[in-house]
CSV table of C-alpha atoms in Angstrom, one decimal:
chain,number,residue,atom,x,y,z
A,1,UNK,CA,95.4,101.8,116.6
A,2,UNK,CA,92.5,99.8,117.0
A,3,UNK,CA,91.7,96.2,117.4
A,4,UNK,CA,88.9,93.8,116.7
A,5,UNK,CA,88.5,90.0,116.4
A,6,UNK,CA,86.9,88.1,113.8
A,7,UNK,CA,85.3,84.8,114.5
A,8,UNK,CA,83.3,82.3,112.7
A,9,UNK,CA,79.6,81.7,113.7
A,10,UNK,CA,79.9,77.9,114.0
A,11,UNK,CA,77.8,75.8,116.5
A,12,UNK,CA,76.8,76.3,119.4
A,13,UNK,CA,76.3,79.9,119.2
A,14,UNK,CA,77.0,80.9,123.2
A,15,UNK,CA,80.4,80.0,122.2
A,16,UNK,CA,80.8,82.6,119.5
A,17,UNK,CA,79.1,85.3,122.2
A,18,UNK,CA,81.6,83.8,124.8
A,19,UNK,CA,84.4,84.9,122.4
A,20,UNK,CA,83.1,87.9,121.8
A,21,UNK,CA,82.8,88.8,125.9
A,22,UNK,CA,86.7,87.5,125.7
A,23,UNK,CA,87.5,89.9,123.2
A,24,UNK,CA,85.9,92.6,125.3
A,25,UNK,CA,87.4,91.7,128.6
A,26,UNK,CA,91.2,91.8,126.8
A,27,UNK,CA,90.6,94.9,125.5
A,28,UNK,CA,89.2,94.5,121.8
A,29,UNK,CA,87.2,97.2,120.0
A,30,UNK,CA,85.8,95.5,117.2
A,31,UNK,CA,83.9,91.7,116.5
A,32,UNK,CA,83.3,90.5,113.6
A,33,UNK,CA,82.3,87.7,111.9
A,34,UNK,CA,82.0,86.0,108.8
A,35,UNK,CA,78.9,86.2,106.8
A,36,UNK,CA,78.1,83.0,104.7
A,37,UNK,CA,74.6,81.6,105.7
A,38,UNK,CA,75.1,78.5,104.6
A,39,UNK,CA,78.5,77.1,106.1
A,40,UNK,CA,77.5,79.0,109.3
A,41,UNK,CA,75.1,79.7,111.8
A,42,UNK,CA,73.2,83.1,111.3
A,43,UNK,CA,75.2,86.2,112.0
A,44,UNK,CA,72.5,89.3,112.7
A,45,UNK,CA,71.1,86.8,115.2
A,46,UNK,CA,74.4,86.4,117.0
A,47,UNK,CA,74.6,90.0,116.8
A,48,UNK,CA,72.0,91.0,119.1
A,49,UNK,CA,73.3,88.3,121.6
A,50,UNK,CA,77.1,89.6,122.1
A,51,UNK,CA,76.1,93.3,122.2
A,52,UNK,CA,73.7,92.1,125.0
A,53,UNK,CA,76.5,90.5,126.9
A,54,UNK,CA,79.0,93.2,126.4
A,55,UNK,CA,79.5,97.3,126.8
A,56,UNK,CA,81.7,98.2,124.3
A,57,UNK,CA,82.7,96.4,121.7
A,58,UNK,CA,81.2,97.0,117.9
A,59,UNK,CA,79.9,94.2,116.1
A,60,UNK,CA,80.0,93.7,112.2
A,61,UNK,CA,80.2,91.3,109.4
A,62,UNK,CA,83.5,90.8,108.1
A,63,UNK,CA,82.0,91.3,104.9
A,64,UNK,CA,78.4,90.8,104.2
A,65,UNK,CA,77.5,91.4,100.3
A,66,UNK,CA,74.5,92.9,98.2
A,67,UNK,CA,73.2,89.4,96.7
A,68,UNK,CA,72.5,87.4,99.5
A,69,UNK,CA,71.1,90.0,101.8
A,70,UNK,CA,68.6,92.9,100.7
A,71,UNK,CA,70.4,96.5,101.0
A,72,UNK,CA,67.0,97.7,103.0
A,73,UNK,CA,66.9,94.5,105.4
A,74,UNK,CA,70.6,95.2,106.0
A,75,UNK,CA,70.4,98.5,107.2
A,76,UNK,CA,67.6,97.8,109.2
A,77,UNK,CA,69.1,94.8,111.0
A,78,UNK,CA,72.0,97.5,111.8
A,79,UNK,CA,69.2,100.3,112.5
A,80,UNK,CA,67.5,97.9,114.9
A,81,UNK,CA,70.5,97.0,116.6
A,82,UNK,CA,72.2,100.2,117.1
A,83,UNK,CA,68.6,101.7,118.8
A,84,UNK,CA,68.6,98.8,121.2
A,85,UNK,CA,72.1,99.3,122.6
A,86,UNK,CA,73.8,102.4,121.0
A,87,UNK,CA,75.8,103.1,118.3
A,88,UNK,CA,77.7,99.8,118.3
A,89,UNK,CA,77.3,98.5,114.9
A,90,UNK,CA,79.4,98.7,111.6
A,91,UNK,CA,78.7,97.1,108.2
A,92,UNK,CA,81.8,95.4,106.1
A,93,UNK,CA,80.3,94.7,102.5
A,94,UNK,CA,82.3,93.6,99.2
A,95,UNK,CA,81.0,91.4,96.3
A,96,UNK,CA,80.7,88.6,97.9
A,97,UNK,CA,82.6,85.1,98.0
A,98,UNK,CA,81.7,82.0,99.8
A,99,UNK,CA,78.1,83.1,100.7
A,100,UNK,CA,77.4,83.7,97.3
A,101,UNK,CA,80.0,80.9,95.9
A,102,UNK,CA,78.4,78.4,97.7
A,103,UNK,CA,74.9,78.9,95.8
A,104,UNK,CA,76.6,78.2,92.3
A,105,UNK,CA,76.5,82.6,92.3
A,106,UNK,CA,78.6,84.9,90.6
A,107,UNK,CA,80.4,88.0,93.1
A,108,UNK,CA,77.9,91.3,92.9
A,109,UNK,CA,79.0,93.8,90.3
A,110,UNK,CA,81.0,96.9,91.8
A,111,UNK,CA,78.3,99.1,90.6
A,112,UNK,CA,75.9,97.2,93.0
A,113,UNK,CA,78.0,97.4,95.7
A,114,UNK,CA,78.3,101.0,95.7
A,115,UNK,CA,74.4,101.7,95.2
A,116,UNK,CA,74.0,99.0,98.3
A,117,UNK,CA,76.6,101.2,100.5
A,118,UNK,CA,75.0,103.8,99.4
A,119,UNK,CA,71.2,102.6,100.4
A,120,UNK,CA,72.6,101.1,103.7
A,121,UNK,CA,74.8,103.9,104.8
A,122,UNK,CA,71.5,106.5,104.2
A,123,UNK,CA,68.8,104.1,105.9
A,124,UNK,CA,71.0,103.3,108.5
A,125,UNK,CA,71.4,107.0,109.7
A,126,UNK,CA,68.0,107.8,109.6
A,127,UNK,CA,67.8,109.5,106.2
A,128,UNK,CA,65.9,108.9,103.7
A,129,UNK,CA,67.2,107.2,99.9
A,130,UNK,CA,66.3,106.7,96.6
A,131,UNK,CA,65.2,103.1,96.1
A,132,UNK,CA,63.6,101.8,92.7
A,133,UNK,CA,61.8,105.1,92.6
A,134,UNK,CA,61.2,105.3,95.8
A,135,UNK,CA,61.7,107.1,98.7
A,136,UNK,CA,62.4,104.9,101.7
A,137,UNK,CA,63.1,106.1,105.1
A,138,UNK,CA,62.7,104.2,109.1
A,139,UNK,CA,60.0,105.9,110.3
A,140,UNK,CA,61.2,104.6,114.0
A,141,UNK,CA,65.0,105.1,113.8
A,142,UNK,CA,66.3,108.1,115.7
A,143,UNK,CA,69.5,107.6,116.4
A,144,UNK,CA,70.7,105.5,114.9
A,145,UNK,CA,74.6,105.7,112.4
A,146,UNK,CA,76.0,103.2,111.3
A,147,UNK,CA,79.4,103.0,108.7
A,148,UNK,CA,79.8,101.4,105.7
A,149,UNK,CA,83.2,99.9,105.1
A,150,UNK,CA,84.2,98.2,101.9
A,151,UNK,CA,86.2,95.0,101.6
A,152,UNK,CA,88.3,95.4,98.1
A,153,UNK,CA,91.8,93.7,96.3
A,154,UNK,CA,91.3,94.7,92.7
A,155,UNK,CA,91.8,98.9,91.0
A,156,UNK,CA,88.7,99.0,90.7
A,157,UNK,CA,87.6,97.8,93.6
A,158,UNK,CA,90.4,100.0,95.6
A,159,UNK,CA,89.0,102.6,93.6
A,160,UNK,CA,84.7,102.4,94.6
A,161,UNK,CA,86.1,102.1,98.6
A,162,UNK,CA,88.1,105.5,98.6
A,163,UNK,CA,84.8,106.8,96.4
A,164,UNK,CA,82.0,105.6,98.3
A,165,UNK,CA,82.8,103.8,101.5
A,166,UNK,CA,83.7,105.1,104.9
A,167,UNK,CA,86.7,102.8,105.4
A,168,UNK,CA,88.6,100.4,103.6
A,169,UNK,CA,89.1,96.6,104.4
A,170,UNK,CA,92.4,94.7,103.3
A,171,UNK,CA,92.0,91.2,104.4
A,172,UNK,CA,96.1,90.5,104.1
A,173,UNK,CA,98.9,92.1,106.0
A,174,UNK,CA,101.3,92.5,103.9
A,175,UNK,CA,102.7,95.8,104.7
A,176,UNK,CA,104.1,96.5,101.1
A,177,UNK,CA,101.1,95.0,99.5
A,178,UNK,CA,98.8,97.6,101.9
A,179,UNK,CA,101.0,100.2,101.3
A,180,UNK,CA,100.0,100.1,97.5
A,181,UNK,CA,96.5,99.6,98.2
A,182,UNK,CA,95.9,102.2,101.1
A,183,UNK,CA,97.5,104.7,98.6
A,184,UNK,CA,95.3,103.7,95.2
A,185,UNK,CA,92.1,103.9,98.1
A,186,UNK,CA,93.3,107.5,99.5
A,187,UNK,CA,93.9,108.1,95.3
A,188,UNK,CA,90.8,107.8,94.5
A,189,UNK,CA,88.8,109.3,97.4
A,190,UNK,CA,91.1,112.6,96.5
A,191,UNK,CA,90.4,112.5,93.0
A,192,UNK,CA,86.2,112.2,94.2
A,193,UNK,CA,86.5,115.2,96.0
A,194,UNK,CA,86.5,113.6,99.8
A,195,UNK,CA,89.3,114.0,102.7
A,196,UNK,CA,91.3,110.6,102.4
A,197,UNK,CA,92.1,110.8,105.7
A,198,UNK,CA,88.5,110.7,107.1
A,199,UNK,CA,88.0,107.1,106.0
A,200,UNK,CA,89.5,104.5,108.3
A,201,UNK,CA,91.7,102.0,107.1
A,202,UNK,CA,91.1,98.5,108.5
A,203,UNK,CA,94.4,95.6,108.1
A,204,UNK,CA,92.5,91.7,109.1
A,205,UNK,CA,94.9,88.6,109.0
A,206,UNK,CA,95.4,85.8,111.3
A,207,UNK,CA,97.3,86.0,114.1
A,208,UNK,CA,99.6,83.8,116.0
A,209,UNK,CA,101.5,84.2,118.9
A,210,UNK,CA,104.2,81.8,119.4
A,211,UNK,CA,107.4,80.0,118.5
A,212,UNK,CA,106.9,76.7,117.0
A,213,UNK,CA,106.4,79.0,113.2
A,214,UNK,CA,106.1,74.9,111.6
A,215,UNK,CA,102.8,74.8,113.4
A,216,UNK,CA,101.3,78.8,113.0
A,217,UNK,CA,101.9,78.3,109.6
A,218,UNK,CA,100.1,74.9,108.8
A,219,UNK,CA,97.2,76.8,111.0
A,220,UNK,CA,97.2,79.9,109.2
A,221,UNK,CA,97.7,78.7,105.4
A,222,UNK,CA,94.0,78.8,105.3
A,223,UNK,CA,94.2,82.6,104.8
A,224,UNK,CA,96.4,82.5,101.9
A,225,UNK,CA,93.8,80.4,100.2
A,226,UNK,CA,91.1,82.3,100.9
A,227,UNK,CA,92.5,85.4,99.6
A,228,UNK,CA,93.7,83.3,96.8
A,229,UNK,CA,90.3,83.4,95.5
A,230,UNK,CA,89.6,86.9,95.1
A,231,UNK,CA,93.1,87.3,93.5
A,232,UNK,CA,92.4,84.4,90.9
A,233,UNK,CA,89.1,86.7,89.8
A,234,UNK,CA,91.3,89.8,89.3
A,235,UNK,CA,94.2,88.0,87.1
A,236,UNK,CA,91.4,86.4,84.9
A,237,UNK,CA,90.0,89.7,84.7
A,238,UNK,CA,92.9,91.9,84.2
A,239,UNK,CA,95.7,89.3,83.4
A,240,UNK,CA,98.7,89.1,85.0
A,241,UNK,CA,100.1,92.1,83.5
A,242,UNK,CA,97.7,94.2,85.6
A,243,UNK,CA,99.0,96.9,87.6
A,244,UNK,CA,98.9,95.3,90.9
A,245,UNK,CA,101.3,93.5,93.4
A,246,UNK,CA,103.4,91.4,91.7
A,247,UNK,CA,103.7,89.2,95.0
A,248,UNK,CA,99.7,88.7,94.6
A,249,UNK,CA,100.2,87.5,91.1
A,250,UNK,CA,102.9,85.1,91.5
A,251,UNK,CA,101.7,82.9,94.3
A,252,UNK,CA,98.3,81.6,92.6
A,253,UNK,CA,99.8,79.8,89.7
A,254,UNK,CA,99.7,76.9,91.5
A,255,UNK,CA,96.3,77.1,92.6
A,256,UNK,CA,93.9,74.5,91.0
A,257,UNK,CA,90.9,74.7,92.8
A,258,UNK,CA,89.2,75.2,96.4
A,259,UNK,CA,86.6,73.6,98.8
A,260,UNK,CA,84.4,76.4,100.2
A,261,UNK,CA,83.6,73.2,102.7
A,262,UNK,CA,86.5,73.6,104.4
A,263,UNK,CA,86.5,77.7,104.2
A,264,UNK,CA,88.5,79.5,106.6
A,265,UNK,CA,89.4,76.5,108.4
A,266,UNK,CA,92.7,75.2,109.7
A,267,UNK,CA,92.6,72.1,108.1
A,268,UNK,CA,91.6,73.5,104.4
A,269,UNK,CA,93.0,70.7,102.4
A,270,UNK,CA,93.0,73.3,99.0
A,271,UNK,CA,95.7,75.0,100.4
A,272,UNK,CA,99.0,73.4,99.1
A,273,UNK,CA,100.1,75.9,96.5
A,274,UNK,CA,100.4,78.3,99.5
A,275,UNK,CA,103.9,78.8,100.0
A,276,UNK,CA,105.9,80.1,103.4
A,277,UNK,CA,106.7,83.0,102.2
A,278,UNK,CA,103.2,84.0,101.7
A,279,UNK,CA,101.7,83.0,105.3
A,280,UNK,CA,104.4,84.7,106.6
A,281,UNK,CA,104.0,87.9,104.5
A,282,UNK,CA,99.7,88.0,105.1
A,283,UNK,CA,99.7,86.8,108.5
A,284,UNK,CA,101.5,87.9,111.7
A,285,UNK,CA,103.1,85.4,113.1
A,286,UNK,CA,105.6,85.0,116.4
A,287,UNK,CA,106.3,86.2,119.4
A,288,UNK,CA,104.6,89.4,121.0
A,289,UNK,CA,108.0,91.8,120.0
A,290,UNK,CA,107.2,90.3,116.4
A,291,UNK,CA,103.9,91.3,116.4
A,292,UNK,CA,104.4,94.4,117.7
A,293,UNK,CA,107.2,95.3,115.4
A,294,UNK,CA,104.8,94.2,112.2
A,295,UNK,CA,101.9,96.6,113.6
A,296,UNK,CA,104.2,99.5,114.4
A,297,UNK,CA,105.3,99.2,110.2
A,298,UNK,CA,101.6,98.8,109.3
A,299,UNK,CA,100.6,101.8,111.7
A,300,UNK,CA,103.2,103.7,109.9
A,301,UNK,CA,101.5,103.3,106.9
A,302,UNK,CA,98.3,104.0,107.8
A,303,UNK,CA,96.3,101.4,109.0
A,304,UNK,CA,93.4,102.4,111.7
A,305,UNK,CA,92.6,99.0,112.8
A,306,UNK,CA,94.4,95.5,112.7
A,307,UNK,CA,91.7,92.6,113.3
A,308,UNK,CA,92.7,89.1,114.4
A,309,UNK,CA,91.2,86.2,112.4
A,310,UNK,CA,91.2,83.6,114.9
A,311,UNK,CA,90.5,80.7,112.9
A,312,UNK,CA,93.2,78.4,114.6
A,313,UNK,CA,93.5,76.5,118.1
A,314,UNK,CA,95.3,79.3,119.9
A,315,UNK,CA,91.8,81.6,120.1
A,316,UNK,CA,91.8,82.2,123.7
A,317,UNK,CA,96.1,82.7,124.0
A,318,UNK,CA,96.4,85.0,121.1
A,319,UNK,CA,93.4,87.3,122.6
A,320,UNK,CA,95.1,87.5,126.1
A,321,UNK,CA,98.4,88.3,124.7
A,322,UNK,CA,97.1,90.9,122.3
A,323,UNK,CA,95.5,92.0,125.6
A,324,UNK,CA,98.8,91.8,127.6
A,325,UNK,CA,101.7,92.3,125.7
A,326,UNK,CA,101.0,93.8,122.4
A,327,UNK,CA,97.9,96.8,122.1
A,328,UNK,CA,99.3,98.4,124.8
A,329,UNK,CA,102.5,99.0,123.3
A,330,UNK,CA,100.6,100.1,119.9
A,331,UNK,CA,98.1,102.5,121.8
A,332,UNK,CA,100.6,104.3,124.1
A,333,UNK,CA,101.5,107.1,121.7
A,334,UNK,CA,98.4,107.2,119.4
A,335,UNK,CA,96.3,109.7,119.1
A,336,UNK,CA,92.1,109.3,118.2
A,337,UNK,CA,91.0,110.0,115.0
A,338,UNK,CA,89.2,113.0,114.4
């Protein structure tokens, strides 16, 4: 199994890089961030700054979308990026939440998010695409590949990842819950012909590593909300008789509105209907045997990659106990993808 981080790109920016370096010191793979222009400081920037100061690691948004940034700008940002300092890059896209939220926009259309996988994907490996009857290719990219990985809750959504992406990203970790969803992704990437198990399978949640559970959970509650509001789209678009996780269903009927101002944050004060039971179940929480014992089940499952969203005021702990006590106990016995 894999790791990664994600952080947010709030002020100053040498501290998001310095988190980053972290990460890479305690053995993390992956670092990502959050992609909303507006509520933080400029990602692709950042980008170029933490692959500078580190060897290893692979740097991504956790997820970008195809309204707020052109597919072609996109891939060249990652194009750019991977020919300065390897292939080090990967690309998370969905349909957008608070970077389009925030702008009074509406979440891109499925459809678009596939044709912008499929334009970043063929751009950023040096091929050329199809673009408003065009045909578009980098003249100066040579080596670059990069991945596309799609973000998704809803059937349909589940349904365009196993299709078109080159992994999957579950932003809860609920093992039943990813169960389900893992198995509608490698569904439909069977049905479309492709080998399920080539696409990699990414579990991000917040993380906590500790006893006092009174306190990780008033710092991790956040999550619930945010993943709140992707549920809330697919009820009103499916209703809650939909076939999905009943668990998902249930806990938003309390949920009366959110602050995108206080998105991803510890202190969100939207938060309320967010029971327990739920930042329990989406988050891992506890002491290091805890969190070992939760990513041995979702490992079992199939999950590739778990990533740490260390939106709390434990950042630099949880990392070095990950580092310490936990991946080495989940990479002991596991085998590389092929």
């Amino acid at each position: 199994m894999d790791f990664g981080v994600v952080l947010q790109t709030n002020p100053p920016a040498w501290r998001t890089v310095g988190l980053a370096k972290q990460a890479e010191e305690h053995g993390f793979d992956y670092v990502w961030t959050f992609d909303s222009h507006l509520l933080w400081q400029e990602p692709y920037v950042i980008y170029s700054a933490i692959l500078n100061e580190t060897k290893r690691v692979i740097v991504g948004p956790m997820v970008t979308n195809p309204a707020t940034r052109d597919w072609t700008v996109t891939a060249s940002v990652f194009a750019t990026l991977n020919e300065m300092y390897g292939n080090r890059t990967v690309v998370g896209i969905g349909r957008g939440d608070s970077a389009v939220r925030v702008l009074n926009g509406k979440p891109c259309t499925l459809k678009e998010v596939r044709e912008a996988t499929h334009v970043i994907r063929e751009l950023g490996n040096c091929r050329p695409v199809e673009v408003n009857g065009a045909t578009l290719q980098f003249p100066w990219a040579r080596t670059s590949e990069l991945e596309v990985w799609i973000a998704a809750y809803g059937p349909l959504a589940l349904k365009t990842a196993g299709e078109a992406g080159d992994g999957f990203i579950l932003q809860l970790a609920d093992v039943d819950v990813a169960k389900w969803m893992i198995t509608k992704v490698k569904e439909a990437a069977a049905a479309a012909g492709r080998d399920p198990e080539a696409l990699t399978f990414c579990v991000a949640a917040p993380a906590y590593v500790g006893d006092d559970i009174k306190h990780m959970r008033e710092q991790t509650r956040w999550f619930g909300g945010m993943v709140g509001n992707h549920i809330a789209d697919i009820v009103n678009k499916y209703g809650t008789e939909a076939d999905f996780p009943q668990v998902l269903i249930d806990y938003i009927a309390g949920r009366t509105g959110y602050d995108y101002n206080t998105h991803g944050k510890a202190d969100n004060d939207h938060v309320d209907f967010v029971p327990d039971e739920i930042v329990d179940r989406f988050c891992i929480l506890g002491t290091p045997e805890e969190h070992v014992a939760k990513l041995e089940e979702l490992k079992a499952i199939g999950v590739d990659q778990f990533s740490v969203y260390l939106q709390h005021d434990n950042k630099e702990e949880t990392m070095r106990l990950y580092g310490e006590s936990i991946m080495p106990k989940l990479r002991d016995h596991v085998t590389a993808k092929a």
